[in-house]
Every structure is written in C-alpha cells, then in structure tokens.
Short mmCIF file of N, CA and C in Angstrom, two decimals:
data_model
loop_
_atom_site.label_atom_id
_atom_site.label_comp_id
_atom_site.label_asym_id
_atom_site.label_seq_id
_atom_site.Cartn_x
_atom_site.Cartn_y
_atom_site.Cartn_z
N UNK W 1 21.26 13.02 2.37
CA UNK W 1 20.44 12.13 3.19
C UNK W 1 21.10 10.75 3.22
N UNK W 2 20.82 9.87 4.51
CA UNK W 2 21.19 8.78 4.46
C UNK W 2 20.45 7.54 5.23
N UNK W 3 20.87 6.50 4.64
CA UNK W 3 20.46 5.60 5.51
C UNK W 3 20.92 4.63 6.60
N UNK W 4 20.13 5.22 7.95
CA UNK W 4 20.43 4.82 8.80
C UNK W 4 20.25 3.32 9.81
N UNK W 5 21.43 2.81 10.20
CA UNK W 5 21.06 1.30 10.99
C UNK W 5 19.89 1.25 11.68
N UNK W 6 19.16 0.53 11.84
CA UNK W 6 17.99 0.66 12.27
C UNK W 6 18.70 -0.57 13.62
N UNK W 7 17.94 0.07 14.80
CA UNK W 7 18.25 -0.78 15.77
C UNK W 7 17.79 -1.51 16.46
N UNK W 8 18.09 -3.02 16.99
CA UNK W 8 17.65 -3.89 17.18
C UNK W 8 17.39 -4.67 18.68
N UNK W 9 15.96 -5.11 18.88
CA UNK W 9 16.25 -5.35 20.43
C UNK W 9 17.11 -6.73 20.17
N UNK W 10 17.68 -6.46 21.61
CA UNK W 10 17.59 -6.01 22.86
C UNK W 10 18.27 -4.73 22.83
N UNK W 11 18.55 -3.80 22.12
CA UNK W 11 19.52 -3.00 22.34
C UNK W 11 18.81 -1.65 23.26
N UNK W 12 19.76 -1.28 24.26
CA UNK W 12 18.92 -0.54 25.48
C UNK W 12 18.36 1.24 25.11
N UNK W 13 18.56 1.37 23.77
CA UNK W 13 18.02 2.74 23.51
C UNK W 13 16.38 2.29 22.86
N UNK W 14 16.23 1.05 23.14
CA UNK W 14 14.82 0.90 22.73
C UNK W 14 13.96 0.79 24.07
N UNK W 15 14.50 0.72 24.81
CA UNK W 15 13.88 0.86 26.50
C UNK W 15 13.93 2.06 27.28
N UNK W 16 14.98 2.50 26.77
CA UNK W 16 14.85 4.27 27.65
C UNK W 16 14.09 5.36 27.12
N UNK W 17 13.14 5.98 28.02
CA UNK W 17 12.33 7.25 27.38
C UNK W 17 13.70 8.42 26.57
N UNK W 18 12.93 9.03 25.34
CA UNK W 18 13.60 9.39 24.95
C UNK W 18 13.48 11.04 25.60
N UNK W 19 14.61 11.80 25.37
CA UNK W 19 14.48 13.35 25.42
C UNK W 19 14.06 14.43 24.40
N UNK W 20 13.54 15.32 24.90
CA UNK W 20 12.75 16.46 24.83
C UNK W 20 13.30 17.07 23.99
N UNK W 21 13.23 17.73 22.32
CA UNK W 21 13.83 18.71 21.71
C UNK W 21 13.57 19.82 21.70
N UNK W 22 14.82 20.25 22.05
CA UNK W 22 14.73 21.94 22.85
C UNK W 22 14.94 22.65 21.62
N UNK W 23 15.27 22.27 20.65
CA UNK W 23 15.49 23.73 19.40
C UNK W 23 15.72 21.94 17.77
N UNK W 24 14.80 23.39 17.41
CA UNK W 24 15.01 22.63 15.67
C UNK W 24 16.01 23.40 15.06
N UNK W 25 17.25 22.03 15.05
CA UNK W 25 18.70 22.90 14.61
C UNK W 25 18.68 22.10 13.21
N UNK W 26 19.72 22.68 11.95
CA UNK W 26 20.07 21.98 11.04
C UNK W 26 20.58 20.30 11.68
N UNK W 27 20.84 19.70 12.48
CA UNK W 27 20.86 18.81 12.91
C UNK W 27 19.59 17.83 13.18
N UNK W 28 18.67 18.50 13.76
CA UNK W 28 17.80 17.75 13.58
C UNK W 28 16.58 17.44 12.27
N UNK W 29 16.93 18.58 11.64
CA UNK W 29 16.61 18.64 10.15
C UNK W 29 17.30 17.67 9.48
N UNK W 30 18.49 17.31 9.48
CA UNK W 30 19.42 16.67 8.68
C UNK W 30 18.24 14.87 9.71
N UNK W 31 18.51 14.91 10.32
CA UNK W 31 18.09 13.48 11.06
C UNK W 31 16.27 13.41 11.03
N UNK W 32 15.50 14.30 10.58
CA UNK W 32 14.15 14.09 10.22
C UNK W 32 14.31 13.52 8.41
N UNK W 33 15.45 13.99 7.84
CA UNK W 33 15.36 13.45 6.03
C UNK W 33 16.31 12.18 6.52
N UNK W 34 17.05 11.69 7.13
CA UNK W 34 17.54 10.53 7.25
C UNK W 34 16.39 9.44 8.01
N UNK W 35 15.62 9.93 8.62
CA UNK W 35 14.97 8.46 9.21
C UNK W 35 13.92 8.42 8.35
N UNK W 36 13.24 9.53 7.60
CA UNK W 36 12.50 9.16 6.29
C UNK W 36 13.32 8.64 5.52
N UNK W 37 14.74 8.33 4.70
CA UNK W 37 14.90 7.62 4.03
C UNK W 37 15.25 5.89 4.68
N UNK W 38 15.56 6.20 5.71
CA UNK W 38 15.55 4.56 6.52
C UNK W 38 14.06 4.45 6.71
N UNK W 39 13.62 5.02 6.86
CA UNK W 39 11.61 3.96 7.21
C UNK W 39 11.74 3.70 5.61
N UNK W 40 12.03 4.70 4.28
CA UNK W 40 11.59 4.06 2.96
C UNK W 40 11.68 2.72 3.09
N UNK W 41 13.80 2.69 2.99
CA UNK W 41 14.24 2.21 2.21
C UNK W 41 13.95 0.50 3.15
N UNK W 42 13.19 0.45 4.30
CA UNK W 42 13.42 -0.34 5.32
C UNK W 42 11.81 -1.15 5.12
N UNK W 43 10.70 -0.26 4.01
CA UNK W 43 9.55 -0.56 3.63
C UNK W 43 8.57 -0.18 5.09
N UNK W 44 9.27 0.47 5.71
CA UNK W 44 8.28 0.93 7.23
C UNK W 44 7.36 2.00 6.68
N UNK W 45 6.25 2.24 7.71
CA UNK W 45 4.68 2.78 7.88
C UNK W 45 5.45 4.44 8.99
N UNK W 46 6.36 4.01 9.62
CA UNK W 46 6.89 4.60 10.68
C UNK W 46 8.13 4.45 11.49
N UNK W 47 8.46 5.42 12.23
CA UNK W 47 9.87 5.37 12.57
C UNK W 47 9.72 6.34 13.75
N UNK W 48 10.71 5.86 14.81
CA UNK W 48 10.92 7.22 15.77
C UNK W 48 12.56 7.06 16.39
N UNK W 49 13.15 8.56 16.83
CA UNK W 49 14.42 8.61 17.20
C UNK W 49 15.05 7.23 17.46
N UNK W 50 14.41 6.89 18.66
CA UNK W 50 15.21 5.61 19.42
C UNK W 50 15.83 5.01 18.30
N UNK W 51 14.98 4.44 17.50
CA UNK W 51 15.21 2.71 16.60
C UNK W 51 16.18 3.43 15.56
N UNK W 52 16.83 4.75 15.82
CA UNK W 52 18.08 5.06 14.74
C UNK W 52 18.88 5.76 15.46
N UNK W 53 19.09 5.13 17.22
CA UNK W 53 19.70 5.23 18.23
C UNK W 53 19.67 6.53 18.53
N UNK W 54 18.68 7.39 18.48
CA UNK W 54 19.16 9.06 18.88
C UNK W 54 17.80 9.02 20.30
N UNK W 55 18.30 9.16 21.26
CA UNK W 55 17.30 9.74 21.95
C UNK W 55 16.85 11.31 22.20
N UNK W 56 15.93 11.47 21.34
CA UNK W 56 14.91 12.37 20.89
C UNK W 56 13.97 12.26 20.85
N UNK W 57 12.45 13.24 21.05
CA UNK W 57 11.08 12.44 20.66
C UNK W 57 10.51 13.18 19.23
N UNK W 58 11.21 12.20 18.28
CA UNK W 58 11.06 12.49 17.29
C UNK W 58 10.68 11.25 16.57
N UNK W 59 9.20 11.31 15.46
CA UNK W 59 8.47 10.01 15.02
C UNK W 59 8.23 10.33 14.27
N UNK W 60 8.32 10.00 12.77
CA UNK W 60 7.78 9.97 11.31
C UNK W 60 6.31 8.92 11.40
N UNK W 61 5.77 9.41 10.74
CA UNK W 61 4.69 8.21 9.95
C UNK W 61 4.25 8.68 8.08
N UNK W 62 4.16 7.65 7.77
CA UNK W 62 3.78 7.79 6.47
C UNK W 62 2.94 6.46 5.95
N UNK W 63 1.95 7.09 6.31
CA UNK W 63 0.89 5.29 6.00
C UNK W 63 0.86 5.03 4.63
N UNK W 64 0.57 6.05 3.32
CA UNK W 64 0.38 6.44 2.36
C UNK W 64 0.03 7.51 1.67
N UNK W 65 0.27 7.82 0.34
CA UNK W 65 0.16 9.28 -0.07
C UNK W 65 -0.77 10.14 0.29
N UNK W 66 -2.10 9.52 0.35
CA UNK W 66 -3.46 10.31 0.69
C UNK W 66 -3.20 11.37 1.81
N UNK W 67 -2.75 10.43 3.18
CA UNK W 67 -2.51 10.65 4.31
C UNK W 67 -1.23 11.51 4.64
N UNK W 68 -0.30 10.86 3.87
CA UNK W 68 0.62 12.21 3.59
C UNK W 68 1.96 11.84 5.03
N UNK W 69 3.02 12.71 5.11
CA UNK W 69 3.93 12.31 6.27
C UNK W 69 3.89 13.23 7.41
N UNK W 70 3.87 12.55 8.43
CA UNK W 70 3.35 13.43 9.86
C UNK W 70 5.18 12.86 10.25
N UNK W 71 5.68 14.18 10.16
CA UNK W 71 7.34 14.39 10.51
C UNK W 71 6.85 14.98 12.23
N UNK W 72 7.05 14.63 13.35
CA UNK W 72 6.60 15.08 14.70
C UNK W 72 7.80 15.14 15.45
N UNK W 73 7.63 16.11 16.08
CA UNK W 73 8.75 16.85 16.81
C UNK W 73 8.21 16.88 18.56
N UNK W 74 8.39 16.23 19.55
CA UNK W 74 7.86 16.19 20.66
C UNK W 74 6.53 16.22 20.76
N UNK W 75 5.54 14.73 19.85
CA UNK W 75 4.43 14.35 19.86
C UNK W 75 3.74 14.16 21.08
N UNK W 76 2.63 14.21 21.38
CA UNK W 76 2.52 13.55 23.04
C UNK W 76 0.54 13.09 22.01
N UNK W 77 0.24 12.30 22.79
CA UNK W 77 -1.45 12.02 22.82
C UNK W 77 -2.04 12.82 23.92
N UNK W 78 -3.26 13.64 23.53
CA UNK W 78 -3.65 14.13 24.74
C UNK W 78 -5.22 13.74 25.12
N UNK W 79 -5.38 12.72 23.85
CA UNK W 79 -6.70 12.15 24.17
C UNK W 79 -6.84 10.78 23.55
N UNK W 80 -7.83 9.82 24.14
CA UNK W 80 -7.72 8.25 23.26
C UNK W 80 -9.17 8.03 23.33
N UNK W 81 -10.00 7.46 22.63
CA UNK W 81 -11.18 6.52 23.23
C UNK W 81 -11.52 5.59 22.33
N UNK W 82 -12.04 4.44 22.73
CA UNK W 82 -12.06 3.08 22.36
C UNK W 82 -11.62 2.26 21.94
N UNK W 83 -11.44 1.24 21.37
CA UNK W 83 -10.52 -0.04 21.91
C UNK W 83 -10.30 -0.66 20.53
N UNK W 84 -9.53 -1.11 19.89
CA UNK W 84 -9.35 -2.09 18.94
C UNK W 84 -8.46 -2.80 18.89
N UNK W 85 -8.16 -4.48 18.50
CA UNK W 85 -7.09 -5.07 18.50
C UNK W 85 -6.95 -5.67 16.87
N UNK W 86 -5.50 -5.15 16.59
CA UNK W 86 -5.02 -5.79 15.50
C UNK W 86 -3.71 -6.23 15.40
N UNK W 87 -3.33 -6.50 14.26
CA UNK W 87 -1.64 -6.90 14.07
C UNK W 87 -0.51 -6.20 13.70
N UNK W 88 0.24 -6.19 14.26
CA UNK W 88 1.54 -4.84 14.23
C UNK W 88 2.67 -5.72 14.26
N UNK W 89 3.56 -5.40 13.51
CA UNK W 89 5.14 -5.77 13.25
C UNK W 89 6.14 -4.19 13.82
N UNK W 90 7.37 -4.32 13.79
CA UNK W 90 8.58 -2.97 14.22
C UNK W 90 9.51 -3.52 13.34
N UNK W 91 9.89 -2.42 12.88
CA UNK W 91 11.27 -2.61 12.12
C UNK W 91 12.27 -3.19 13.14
N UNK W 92 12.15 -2.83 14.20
CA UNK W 92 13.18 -3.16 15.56
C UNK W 92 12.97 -4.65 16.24
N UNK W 93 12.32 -4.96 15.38
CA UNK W 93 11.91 -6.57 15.64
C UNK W 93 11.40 -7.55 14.57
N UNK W 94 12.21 -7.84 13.85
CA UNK W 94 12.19 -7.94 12.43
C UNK W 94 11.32 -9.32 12.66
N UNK W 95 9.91 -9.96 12.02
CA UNK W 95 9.91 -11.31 11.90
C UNK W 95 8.92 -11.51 13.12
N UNK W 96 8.68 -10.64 13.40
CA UNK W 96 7.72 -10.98 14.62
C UNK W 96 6.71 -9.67 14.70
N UNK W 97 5.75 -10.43 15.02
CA UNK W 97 3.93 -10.07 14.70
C UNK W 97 3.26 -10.70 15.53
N UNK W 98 2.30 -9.61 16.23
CA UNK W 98 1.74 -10.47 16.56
C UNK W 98 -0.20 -9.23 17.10
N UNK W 99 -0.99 -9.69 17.32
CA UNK W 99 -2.48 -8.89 18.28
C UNK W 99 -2.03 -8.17 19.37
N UNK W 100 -2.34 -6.62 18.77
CA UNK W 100 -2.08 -5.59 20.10
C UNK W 100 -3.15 -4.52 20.42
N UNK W 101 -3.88 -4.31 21.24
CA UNK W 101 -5.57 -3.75 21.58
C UNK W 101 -4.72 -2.53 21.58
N UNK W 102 -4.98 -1.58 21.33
CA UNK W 102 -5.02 0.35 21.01
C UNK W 102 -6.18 0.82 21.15
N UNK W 103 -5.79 2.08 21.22
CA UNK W 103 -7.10 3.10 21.53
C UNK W 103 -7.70 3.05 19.82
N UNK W 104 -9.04 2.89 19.73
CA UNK W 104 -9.43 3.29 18.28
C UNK W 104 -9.12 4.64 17.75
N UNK W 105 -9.20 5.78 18.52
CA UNK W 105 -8.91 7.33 17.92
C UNK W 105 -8.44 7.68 18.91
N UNK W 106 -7.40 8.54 18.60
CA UNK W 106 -6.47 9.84 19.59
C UNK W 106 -6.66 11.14 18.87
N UNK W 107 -6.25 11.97 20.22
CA UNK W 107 -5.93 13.21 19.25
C UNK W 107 -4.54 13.16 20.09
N UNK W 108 -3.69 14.00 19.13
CA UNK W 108 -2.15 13.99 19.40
C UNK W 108 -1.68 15.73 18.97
N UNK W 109 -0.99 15.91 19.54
CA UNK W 109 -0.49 17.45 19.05
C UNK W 109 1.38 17.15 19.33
N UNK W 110 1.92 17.81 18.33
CA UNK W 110 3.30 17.97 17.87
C UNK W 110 3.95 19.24 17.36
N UNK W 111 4.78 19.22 17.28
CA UNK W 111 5.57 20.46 16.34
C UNK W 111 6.24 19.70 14.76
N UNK W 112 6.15 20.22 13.88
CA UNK W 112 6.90 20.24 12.48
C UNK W 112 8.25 20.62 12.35
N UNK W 113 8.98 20.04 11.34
CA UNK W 113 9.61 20.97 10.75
C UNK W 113 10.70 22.34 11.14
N UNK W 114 9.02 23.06 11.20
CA UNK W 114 9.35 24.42 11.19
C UNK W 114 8.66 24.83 12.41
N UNK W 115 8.41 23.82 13.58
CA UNK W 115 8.69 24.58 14.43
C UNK W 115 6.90 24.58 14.95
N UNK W 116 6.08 24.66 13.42
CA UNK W 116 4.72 24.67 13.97
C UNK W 116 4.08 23.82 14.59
N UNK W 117 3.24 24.19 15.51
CA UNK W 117 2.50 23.29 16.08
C UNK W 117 1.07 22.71 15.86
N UNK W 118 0.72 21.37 16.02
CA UNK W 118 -0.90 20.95 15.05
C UNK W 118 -0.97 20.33 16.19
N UNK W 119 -2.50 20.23 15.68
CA UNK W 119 -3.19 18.72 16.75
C UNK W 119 -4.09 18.45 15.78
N UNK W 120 -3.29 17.30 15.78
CA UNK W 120 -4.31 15.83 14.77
C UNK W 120 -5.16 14.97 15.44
N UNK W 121 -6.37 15.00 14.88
CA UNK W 121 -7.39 13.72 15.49
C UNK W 121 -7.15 12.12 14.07
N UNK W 122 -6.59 11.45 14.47
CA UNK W 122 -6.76 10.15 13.82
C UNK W 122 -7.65 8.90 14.34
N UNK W 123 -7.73 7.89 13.10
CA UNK W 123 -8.16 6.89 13.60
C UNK W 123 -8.01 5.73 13.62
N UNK W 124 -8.45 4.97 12.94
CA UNK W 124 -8.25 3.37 13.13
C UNK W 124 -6.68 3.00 12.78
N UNK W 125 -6.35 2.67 11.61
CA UNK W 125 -4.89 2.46 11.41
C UNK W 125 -3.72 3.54 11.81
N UNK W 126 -4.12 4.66 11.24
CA UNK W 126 -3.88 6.02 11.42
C UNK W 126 -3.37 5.85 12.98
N UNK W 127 -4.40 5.76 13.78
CA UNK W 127 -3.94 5.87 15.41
C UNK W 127 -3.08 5.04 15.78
N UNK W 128 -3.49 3.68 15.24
CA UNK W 128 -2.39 2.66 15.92
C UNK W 128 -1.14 2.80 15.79
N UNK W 129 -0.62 3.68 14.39
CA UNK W 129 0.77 3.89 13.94
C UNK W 129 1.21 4.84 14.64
N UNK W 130 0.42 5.67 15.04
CA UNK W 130 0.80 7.14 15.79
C UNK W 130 1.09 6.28 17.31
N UNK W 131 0.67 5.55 17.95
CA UNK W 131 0.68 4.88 19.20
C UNK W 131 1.60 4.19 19.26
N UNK W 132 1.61 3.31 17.93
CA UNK W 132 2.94 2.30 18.24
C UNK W 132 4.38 3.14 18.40
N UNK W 133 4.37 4.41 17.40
CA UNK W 133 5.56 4.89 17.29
C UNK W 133 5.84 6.09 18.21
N UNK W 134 4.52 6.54 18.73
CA UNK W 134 4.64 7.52 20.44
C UNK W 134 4.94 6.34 21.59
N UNK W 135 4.95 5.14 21.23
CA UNK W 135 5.33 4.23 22.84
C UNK W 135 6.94 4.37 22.27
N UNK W 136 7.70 4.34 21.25
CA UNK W 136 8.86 3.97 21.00
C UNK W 136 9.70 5.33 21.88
N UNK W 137 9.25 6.42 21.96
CA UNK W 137 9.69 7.67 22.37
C UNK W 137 9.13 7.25 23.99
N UNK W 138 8.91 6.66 24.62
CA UNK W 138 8.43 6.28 26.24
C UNK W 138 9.41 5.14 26.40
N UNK W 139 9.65 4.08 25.31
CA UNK W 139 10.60 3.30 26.02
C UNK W 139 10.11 2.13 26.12
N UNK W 140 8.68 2.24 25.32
CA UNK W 140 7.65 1.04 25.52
C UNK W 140 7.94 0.15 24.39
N UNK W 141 7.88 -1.35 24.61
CA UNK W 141 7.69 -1.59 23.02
C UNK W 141 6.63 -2.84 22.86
N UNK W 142 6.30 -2.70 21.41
CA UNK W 142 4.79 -3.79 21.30
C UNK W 142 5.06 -4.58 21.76
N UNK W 143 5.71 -5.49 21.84
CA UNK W 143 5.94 -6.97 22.00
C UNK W 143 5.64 -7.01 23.15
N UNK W 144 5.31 -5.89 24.52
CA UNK W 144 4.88 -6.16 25.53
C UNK W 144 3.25 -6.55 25.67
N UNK W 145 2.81 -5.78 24.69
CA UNK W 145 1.41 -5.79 24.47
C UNK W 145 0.48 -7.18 23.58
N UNK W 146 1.37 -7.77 22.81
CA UNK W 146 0.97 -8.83 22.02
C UNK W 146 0.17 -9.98 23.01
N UNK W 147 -1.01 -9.69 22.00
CA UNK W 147 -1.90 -10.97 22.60
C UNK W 147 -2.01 -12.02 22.23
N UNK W 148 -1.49 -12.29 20.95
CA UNK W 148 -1.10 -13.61 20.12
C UNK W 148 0.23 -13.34 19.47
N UNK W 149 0.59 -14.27 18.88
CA UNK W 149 1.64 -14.17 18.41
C UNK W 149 1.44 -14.67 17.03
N UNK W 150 1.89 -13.89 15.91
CA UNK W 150 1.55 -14.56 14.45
C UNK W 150 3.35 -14.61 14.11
N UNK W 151 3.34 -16.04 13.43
CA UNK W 151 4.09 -16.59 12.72
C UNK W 151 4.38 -15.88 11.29
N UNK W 152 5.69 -15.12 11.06
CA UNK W 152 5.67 -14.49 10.10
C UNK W 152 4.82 -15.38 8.80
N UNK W 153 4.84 -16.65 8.46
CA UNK W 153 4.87 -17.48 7.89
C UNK W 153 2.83 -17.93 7.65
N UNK W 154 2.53 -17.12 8.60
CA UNK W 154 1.17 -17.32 9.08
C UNK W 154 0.46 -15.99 8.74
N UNK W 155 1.29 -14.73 8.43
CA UNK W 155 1.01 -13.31 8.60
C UNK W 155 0.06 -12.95 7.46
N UNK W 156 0.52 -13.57 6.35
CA UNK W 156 -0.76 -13.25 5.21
C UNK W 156 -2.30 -14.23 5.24
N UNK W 157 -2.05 -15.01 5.82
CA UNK W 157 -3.22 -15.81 5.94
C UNK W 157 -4.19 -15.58 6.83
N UNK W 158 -3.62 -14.74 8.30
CA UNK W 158 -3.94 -13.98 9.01
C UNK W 158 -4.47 -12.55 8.77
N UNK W 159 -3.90 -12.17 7.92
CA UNK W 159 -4.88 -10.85 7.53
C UNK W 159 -5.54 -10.79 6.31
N UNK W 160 -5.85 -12.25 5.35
CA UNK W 160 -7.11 -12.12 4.75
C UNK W 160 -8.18 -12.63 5.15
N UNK W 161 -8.00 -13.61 6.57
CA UNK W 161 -8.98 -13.94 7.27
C UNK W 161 -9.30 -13.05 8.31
N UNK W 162 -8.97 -12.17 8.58
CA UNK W 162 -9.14 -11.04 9.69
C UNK W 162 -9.61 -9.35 9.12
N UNK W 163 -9.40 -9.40 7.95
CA UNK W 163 -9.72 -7.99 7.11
C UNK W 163 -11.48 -7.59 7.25
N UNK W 164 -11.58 -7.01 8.10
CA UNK W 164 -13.25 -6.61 8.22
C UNK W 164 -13.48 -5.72 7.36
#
C-alpha cells in the first residue's frame, strides 16, 4: 500500500466527471488500499478517485469506527430529503472552510470490494460526507456551494459556537 499525492485545485481532474468502473481488477483493489492509506495518513473523513488523480467513481468514507468504511465502487444517490447547512473542509483545498446546505438524508447504492452491491440510507454527517465525496466523482466541488467562508483560524471557534 501507498501513499498517494493528493491533488490540488486548480488542477483539472478535480473538474471533470469521473468514469464508470467496468470490472474490479487487482488494480483497482490495489488503488481502494492506497486512497485509504492517503485519506489516513492525510487525517481525512473521505476520499474519491479524482483527488488521487484517477478518474474513476470510486469514494472511501470513514467517519469513525462505529460507522465503519464505506469503500464504493460506482456510488450514485438515488434519493435526498431535507436540508441542512454546515461546515466542510477537502483535502483538495487545504485551509479553506467554509457553510454548505446538503440534503439531511440520502439513500445511495454502490458496489464493494467484491463486487457486491448495497443501498445505504444515511444521515446527518454521514450524508454530507457521502455528498461531498459523490460531487467529487461529478466534477463538482464545495467551494462552489459555500455560503460563508470560515477562516481556518476562526474554524474552532466556529464549531463550538455552532454545535447543536
């Protein structure tokens, strides 16, 4: 396993939709244990193809142990409802934070691994990570969405006054 450059805007594989994986080869096995050790070692929640330059739609999340790692293999959302706005940072944009409104719950379906296929219903944090890191596989990125802008420098003061 290794760790991989994580990539940085402006760079243009963070703007192009990514492509469709047609077969789970030892290749893409080898590149699902490498972008889990770059989200570790990088202290990320999540990761998808683009931001370790591969266009693929392929997105890790790992919020914490409870929740466990959703390794997704051509994720899509096939449902959203209601609204929440909070604060989101990208590894692909180091230093910048800022208020982005998301769906409160999705359901999302993917393939694993091995090929199997699930559909997960998430929610509050849960969803937003699954959203932020399904726009990275579209080509989308937060910073379009930011409704404020928090000052890295401002970021903890901001979320003990904002923690409901």
């Amino acid at each position: 396993m290794a760790v991989l450059p994580v990539v940085k805007y402006p760079h243009p594989m963070l703007t192009t939709p990514a492509k469709e994986v047609m077969e789970i080869t030892d290749d893409i096995l080898e590149l699902l244990d490498d972008m889990y050790e770059t989200m570790v070692a990088n202290d990320g929640i999540g990761i998808a193809a683009p931001q370790v330059n591969q266009s693929l739609r392929i997105a890790l999340v790992e919020i914490d142990e409870e929740t466990g790692l959703f390794e997704m293999i051509n994720p899509q959302i096939i449902k959203t409802s209601g609204k929440t706005i909070d604060v989101e940072g990208c590894l692909s944009f180091p230093e910048i934070f800022g208020t982005v409104e998301r769906a409160d719950t999705i359901v999302l379906n993917y393939f694993d691994r091995n090929g199997d296929a699930y559909e997960v219903e998430a929610e509050d944090y849960l969803a937003r990570v699954f959203q932020h890191e399904l726009e990275h596989l579209e080509g989308k990125l937060f910073t379009d969405k930011i409704i404020q802008s928090i000052l890295p420098e401002d970021l903890e003061t901001y979320m003990e006054e904002n923690i409901k």
